[in-house]
CSV table of C-alpha atoms in Angstrom, one decimal:
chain,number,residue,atom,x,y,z
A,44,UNK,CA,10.8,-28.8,73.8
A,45,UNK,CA,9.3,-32.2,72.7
A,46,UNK,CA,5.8,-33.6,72.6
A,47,UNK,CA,5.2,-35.3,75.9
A,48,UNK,CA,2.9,-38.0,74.5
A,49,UNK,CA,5.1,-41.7,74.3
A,50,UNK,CA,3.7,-42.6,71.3
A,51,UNK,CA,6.2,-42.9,68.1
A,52,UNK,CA,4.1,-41.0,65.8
A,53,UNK,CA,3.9,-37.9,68.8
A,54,UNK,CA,8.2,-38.1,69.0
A,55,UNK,CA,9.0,-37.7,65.3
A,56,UNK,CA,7.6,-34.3,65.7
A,57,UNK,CA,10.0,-31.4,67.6
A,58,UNK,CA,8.3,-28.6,68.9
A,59,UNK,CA,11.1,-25.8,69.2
A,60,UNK,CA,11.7,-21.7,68.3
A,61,UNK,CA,12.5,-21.1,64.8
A,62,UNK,CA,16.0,-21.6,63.5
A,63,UNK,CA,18.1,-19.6,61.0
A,64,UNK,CA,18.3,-23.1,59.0
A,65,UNK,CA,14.7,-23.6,58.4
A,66,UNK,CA,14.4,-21.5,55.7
A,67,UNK,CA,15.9,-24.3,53.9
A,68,UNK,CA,13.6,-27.0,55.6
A,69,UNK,CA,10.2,-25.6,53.8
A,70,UNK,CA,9.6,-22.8,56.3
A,71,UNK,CA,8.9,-20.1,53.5
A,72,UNK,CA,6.9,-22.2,51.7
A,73,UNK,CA,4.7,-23.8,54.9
A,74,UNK,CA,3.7,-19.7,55.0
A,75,UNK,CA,2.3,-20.0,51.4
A,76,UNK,CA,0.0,-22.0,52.9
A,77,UNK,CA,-1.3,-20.0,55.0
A,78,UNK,CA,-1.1,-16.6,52.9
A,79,UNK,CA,0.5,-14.8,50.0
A,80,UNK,CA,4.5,-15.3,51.1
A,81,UNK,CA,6.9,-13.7,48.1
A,82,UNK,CA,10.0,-15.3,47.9
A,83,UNK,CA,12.5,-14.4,50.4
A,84,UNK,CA,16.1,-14.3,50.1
A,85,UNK,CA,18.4,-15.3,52.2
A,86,UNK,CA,19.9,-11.9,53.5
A,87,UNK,CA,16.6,-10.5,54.3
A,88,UNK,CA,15.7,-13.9,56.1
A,89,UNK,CA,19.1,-13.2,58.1
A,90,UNK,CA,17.9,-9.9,58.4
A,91,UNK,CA,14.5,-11.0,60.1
A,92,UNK,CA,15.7,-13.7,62.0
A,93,UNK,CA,17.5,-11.4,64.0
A,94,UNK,CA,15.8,-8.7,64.3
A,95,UNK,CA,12.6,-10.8,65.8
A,96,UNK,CA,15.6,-12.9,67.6
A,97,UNK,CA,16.2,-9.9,69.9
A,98,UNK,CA,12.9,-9.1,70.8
A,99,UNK,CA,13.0,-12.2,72.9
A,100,UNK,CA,10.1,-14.1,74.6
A,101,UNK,CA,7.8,-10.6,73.4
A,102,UNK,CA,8.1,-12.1,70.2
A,103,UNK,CA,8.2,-16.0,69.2
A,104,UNK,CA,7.9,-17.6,66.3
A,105,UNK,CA,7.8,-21.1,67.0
A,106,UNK,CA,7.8,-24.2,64.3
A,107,UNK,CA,7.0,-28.2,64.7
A,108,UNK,CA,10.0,-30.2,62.5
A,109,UNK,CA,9.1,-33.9,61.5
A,110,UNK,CA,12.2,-35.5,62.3
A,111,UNK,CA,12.1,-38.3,59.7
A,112,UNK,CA,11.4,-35.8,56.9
A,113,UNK,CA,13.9,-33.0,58.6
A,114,UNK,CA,11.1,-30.6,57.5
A,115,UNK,CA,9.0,-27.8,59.0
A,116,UNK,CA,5.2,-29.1,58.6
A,117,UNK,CA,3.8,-26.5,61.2
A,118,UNK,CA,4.4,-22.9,62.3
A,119,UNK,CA,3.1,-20.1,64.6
A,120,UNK,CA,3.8,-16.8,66.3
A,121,UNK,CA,2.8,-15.1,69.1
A,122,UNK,CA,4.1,-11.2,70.5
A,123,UNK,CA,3.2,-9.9,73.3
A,124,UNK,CA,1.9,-6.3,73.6
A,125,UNK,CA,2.2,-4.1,76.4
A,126,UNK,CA,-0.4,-1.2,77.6
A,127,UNK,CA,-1.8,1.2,79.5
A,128,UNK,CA,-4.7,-0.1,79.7
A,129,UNK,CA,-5.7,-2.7,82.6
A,130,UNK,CA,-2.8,-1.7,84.9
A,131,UNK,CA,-0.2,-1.4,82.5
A,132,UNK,CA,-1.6,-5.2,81.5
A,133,UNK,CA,-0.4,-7.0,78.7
A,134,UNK,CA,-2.2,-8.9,75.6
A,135,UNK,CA,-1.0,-12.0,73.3
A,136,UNK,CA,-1.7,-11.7,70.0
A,137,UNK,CA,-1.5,-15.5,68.2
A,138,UNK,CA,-0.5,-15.2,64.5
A,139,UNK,CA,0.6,-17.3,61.6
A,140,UNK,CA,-0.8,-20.6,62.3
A,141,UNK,CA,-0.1,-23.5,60.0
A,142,UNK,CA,-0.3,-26.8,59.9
A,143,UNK,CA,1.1,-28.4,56.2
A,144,UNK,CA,-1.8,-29.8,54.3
A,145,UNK,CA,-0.6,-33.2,54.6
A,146,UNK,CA,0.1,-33.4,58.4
A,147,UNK,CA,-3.4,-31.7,59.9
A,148,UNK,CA,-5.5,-34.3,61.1
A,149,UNK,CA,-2.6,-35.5,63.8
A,150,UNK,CA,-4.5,-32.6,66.4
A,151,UNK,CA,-0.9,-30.5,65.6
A,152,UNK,CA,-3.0,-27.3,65.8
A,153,UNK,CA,-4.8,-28.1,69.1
A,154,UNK,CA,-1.2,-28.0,70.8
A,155,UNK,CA,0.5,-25.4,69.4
A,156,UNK,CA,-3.0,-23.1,70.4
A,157,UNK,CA,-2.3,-24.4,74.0
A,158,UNK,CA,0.8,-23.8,74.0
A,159,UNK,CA,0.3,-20.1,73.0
A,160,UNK,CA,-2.3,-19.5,75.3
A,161,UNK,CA,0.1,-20.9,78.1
A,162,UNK,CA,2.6,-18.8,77.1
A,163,UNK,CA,0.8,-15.4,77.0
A,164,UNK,CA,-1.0,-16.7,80.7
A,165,UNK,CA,2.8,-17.4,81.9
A,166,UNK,CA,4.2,-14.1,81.0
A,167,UNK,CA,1.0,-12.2,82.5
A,168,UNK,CA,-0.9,-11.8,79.7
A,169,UNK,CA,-4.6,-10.9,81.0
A,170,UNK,CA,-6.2,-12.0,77.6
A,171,UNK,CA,-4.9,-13.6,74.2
A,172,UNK,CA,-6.7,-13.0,71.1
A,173,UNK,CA,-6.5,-13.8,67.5
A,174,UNK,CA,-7.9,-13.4,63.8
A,175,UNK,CA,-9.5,-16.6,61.8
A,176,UNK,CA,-11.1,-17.2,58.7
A,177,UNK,CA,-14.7,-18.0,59.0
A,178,UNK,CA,-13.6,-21.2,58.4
A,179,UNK,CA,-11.1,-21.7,61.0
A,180,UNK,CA,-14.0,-20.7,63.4
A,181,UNK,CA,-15.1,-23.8,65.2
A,182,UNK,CA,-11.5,-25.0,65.6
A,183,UNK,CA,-10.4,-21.9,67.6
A,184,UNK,CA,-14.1,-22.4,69.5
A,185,UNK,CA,-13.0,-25.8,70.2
A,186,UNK,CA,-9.6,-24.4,71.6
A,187,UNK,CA,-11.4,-22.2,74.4
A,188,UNK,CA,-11.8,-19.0,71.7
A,189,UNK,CA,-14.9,-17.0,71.4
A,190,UNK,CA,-16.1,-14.3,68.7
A,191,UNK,CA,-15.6,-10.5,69.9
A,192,UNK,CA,-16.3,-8.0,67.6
A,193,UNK,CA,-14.7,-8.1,64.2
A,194,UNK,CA,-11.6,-7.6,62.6
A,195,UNK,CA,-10.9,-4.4,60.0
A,196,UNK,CA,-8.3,-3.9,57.9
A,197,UNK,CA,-6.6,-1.5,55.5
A,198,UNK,CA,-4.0,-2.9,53.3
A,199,UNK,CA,-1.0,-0.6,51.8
A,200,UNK,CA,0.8,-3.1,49.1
């Protein structure tokens, strides 16, 4: 997949599933971005890569590669769940978004959000939903997002 926008600044950047190469292009450390992201060696980035390779289009992790740098400057995933609920519906649940501090401003995390909400609407998805920071909040509002509830967690490390 490429952008679909003519202009040059739009084609340098390819839009395309993760790689087994782009560990080396700044992948792991585009994640420390975003969160705490331990260095990862390269058999248990094999290891990964396939194991989430096989789960298909229920599992993508998708990156954006600046073709004059040849490195990764966004990222994102998004796994579909499947119920019981709402006639055995299913739900998209967006994760890991990042754009590199020194590409945002080029409106890279308003497409990759429509392109994950397209993607959990194509494969039947009856509602997509994600976490934010407080401030990520009126970007995701911007994308179409609303507040529900609130998120809880319990962390084991």
């Amino acid at each position: 997949m490429r952008a679909s926008n003519s202009s040059s600044e739009e084609q340098r950047f390819q839009v395309r599933k993760l790689q087994f190469s782009d560990k080396n292009k700044g992948f792991i450390e585009l994640l420390r971005q975003l969160t705490v992201c331990d260095s990862v060696s390269d058999k248990d980035f094999e290891d990964r890569f396939w194991e989430l390779s096989a789960l298909g289009d229920d599992h993508i992790i998708s990156v954006v590669e600046d073709e004059s740098s040849g490195k990764i400057i966004a990222t994102w995933s998004i796994f579909i769940e499947k119920k019981f609920l709402r006639n055995c519906g299913k739900v998209g649940h967006i994760e890991d978004v990042v754009v590199d501090s020194n590409a945002r401003g080029l409106k890279l995390g308003k497409k990759i959000i429509a392109f994950l909400t397209e993607h959990a609407r194509l494969t039947g998805c009856y509602k997509v939903i994600l976490d934010c920071s407080l401030e990520n909040r009126a970007f995701y509002e911007k994308c179409g997002f609303k507040q529900k509830e609130i998120q809880m967690v319990k962390y084991f490390i």
